[in-house]
mmCIF file of C-alpha atoms in Angstrom:
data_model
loop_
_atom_site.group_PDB
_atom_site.id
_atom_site.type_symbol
_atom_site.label_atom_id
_atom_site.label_comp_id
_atom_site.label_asym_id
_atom_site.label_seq_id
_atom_site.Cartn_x
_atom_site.Cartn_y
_atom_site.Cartn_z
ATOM 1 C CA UNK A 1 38.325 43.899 154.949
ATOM 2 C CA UNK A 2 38.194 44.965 158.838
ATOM 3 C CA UNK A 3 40.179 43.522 161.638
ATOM 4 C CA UNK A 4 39.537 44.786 165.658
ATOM 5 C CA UNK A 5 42.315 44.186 167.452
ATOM 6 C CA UNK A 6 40.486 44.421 171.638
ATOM 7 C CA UNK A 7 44.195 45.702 173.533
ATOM 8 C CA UNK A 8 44.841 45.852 176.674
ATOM 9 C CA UNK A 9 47.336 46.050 179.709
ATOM 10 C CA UNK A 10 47.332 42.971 181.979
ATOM 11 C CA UNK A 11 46.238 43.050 185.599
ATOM 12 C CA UNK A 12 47.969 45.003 188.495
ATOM 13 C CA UNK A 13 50.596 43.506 190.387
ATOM 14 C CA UNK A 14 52.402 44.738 193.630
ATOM 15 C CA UNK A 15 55.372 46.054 191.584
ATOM 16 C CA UNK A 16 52.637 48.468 189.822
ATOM 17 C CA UNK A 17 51.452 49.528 193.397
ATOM 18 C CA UNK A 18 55.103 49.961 193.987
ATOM 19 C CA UNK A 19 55.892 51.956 191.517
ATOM 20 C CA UNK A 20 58.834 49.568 190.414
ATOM 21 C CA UNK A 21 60.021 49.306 186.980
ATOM 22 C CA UNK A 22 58.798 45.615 185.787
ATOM 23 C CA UNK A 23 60.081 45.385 182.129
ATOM 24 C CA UNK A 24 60.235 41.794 181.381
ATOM 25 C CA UNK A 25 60.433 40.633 185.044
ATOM 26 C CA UNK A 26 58.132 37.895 185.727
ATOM 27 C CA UNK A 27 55.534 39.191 187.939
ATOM 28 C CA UNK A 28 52.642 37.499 189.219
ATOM 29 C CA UNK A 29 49.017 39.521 189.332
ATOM 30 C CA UNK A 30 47.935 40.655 193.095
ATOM 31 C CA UNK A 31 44.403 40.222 193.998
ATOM 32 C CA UNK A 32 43.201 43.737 192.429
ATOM 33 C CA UNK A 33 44.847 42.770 189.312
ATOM 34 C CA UNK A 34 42.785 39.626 189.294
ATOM 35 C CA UNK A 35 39.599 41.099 190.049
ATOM 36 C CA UNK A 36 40.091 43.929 187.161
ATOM 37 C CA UNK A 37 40.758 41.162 185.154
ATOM 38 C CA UNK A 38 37.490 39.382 186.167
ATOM 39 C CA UNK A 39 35.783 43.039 185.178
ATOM 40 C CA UNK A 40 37.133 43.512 181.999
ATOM 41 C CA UNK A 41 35.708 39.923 180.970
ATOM 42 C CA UNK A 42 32.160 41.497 181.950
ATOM 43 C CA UNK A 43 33.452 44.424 179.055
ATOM 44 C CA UNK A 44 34.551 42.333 176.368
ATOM 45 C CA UNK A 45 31.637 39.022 176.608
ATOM 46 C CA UNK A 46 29.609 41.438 174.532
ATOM 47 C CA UNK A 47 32.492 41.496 171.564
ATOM 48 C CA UNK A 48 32.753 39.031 168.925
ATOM 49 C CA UNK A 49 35.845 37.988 169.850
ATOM 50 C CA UNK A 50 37.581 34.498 168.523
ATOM 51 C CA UNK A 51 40.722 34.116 170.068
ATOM 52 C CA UNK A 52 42.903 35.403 172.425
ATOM 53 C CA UNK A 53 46.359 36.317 172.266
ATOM 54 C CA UNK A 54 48.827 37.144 174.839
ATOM 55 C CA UNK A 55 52.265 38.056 176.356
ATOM 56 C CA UNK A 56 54.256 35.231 177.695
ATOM 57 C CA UNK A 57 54.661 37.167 180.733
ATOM 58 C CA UNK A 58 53.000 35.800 183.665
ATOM 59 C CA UNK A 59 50.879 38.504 184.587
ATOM 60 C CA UNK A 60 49.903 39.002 180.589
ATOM 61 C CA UNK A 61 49.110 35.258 180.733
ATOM 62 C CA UNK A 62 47.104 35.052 183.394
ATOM 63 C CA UNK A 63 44.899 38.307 183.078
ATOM 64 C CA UNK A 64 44.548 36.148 179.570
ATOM 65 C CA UNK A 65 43.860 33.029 181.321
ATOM 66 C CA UNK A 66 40.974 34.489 183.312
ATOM 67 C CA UNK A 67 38.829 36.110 179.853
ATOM 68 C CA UNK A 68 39.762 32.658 178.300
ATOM 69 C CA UNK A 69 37.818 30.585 180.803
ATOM 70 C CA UNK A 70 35.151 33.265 181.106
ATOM 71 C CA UNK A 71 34.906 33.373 176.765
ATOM 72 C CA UNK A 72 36.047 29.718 176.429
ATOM 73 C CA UNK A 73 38.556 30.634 173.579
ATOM 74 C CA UNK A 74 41.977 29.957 173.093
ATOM 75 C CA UNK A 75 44.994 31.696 173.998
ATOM 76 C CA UNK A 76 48.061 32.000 171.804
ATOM 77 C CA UNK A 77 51.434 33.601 173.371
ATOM 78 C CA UNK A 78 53.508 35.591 171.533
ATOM 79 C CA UNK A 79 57.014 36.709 173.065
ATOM 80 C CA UNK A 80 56.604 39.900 170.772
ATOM 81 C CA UNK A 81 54.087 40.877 173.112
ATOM 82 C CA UNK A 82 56.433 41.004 175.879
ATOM 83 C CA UNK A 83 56.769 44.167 178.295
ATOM 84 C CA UNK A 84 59.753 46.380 177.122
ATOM 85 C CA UNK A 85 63.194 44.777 178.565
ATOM 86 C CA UNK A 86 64.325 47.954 180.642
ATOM 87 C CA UNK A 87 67.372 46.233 181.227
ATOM 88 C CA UNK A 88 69.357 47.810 184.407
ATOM 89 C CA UNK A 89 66.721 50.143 185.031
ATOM 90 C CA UNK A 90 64.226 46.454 185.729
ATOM 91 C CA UNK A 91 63.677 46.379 190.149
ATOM 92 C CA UNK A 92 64.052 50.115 190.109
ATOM 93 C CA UNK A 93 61.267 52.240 191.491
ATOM 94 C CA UNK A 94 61.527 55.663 188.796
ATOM 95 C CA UNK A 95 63.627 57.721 191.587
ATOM 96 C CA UNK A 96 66.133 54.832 191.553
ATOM 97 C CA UNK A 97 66.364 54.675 187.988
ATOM 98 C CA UNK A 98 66.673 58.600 187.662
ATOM 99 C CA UNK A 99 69.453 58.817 190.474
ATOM 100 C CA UNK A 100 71.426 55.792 188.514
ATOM 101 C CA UNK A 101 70.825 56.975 184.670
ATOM 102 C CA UNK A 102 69.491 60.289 185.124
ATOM 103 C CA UNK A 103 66.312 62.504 184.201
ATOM 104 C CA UNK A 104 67.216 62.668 180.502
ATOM 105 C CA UNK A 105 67.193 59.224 180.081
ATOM 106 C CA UNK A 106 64.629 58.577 181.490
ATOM 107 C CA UNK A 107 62.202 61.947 179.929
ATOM 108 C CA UNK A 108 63.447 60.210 176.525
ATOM 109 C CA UNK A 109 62.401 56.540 177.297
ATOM 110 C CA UNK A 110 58.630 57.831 178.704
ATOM 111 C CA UNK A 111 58.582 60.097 175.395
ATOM 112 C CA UNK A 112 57.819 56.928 173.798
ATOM 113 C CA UNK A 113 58.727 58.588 170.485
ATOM 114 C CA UNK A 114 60.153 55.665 168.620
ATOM 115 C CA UNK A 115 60.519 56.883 165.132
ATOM 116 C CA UNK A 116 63.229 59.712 167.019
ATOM 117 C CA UNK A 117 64.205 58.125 170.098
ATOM 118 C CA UNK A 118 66.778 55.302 170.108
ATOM 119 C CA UNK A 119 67.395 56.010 173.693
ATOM 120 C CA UNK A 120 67.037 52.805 176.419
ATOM 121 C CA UNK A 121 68.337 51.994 179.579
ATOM 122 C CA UNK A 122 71.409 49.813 179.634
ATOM 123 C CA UNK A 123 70.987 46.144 178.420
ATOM 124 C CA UNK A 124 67.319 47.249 177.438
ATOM 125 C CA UNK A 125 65.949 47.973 174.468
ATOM 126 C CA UNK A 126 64.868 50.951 172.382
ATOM 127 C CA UNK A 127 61.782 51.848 171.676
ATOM 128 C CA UNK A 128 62.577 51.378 168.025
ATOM 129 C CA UNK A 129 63.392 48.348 168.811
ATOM 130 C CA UNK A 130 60.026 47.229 170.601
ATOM 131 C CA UNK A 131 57.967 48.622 168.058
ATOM 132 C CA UNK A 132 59.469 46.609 165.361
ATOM 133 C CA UNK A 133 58.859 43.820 167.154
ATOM 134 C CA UNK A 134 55.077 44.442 167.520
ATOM 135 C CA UNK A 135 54.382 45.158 163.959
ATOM 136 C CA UNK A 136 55.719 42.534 163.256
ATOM 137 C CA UNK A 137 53.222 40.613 165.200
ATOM 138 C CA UNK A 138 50.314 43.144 164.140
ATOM 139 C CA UNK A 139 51.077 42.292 160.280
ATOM 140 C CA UNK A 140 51.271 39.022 160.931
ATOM 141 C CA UNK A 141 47.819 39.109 162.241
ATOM 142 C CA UNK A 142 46.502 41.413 159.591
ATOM 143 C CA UNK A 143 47.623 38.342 156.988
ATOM 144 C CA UNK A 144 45.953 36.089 157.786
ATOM 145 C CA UNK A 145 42.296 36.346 156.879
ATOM 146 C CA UNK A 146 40.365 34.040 159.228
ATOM 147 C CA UNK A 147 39.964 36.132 162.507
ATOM 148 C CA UNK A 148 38.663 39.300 162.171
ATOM 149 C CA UNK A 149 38.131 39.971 166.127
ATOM 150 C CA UNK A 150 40.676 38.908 168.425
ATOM 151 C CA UNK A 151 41.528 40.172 172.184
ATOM 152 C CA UNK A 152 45.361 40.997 172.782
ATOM 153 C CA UNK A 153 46.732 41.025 176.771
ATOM 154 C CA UNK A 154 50.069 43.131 176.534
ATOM 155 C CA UNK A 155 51.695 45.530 178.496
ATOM 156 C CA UNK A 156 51.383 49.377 179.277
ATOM 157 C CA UNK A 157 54.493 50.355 177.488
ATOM 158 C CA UNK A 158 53.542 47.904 174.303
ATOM 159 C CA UNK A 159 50.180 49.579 173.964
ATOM 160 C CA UNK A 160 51.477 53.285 174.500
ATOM 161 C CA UNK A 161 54.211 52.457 171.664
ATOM 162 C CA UNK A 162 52.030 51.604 169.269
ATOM 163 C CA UNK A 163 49.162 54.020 170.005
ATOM 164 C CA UNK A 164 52.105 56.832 169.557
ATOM 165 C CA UNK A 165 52.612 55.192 166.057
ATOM 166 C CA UNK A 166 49.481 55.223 164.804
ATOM 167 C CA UNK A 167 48.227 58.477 166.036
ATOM 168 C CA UNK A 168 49.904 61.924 165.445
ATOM 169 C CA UNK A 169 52.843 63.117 167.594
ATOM 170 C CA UNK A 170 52.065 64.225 171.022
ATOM 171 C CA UNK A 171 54.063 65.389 173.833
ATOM 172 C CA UNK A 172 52.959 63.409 176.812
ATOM 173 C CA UNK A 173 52.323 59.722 177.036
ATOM 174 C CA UNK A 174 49.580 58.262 177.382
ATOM 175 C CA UNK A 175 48.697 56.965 180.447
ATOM 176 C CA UNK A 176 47.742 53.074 179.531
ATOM 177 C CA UNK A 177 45.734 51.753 183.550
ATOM 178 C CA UNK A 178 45.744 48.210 184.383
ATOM 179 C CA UNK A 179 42.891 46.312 182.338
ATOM 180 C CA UNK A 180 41.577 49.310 180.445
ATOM 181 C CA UNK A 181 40.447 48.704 176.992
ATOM 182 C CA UNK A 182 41.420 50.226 173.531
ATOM 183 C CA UNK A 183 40.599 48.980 169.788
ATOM 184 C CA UNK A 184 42.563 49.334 167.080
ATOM 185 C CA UNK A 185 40.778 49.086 164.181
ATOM 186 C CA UNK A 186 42.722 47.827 160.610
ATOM 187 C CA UNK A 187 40.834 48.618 157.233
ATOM 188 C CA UNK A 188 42.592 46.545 154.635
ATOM 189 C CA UNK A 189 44.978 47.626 152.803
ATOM 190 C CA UNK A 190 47.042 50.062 155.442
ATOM 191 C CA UNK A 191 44.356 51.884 157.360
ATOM 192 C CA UNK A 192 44.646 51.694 161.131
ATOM 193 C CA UNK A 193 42.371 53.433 163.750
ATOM 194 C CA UNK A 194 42.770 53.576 167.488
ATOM 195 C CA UNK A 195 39.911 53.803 170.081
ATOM 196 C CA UNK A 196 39.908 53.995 173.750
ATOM 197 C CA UNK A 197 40.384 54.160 176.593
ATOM 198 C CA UNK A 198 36.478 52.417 176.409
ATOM 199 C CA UNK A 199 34.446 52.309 179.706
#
């Protein structure tokens, strides 16, 4: 049994133009983040996609809402989806953050290594802690055995944590761009597969 899972980050907003740290601040999309969202329904009308499921964060939600009207499918929200919560460091642009926690803590929270970093910001969470939370929603998904193609609107840091999971160690991050696509592929029983970033 196969299972595509169509990933991707929501739609810009002016705190991603801004270079602020968003976390699991509520931030509406701007304009360009509703017009990539309006582009990446053009990418993904072509997939067989049955449902859609989505951060409750309002930019996750509404870059959701827009392929949901375009596909006419459903949306399900999922708080395990949610953006990491970057605690003290959230309304700091990255110079802020590094002048209040310093460059080592922040190198080790853009690592994204969870399986060695337990490192987060004050009142945030780990990385460990994030990933646990998204298997959990990716096994739940993998369980049941109705949908086999399903569209997911996340977050940057969500998508880089897991693609670091499922694909050897590497030093930098991966850079995860507004609205661009990846697929991770599940072959029953354990097998998982990650493509992207797809054009």
């Amino acid at each position: 049994m196969k299972k595509y899972f169509y990933i991707f980050r929501h739609g810009e907003t002016d705190h991603n133009q801004k270079g602020i740290c968003q976390g699991s601040l509520d931030i509406p999309l701007n304009q360009n983040g509703i017009d990539q969202a309006s582009e990446l329904l053009t990418k993904l009308s072509g997939k067989e996609i049955e449902i859609i499921y989505s951060s409750d964060l309002l930019r996750a939600r509404k870059t959701a809402e827009i392929l949901s009207l375009g596909m006419e499918l459903p949306i399900v929200l999922d708080e395990r989806l949610r953006e990491f919560n970057l605690g003290e460091a959230e309304g700091l642009t990255k110079a802020q953050a590094i002048e209040k926690f310093g460059k080592e803590t922040w190198d080790n929270f853009r690592s994204f290594n969870p399986k060695g970093n337990p490192v987060g910001f004050p009142g945030g969470e780990t990385g460990a802690q994030v990933l646990k939370r998204t298997l959990s929603f990716l096994e739940d998904l993998t369980n049941q055995h109705t949908i086999k193609h399903m569209a997911i609107s996340t977050h940057g840091g969500i998508i880089r944590n897991i693609i670091h999971h499922f694909l050897p160690p590497k030093s930098e991050p991966i850079p995860i761009p507004n609205c661009v696509l990846y697929v991770l592929r599940f072959t029953a029983p354990d097998t998982w597969d990650v493509e992207g970033p797809i054009d």
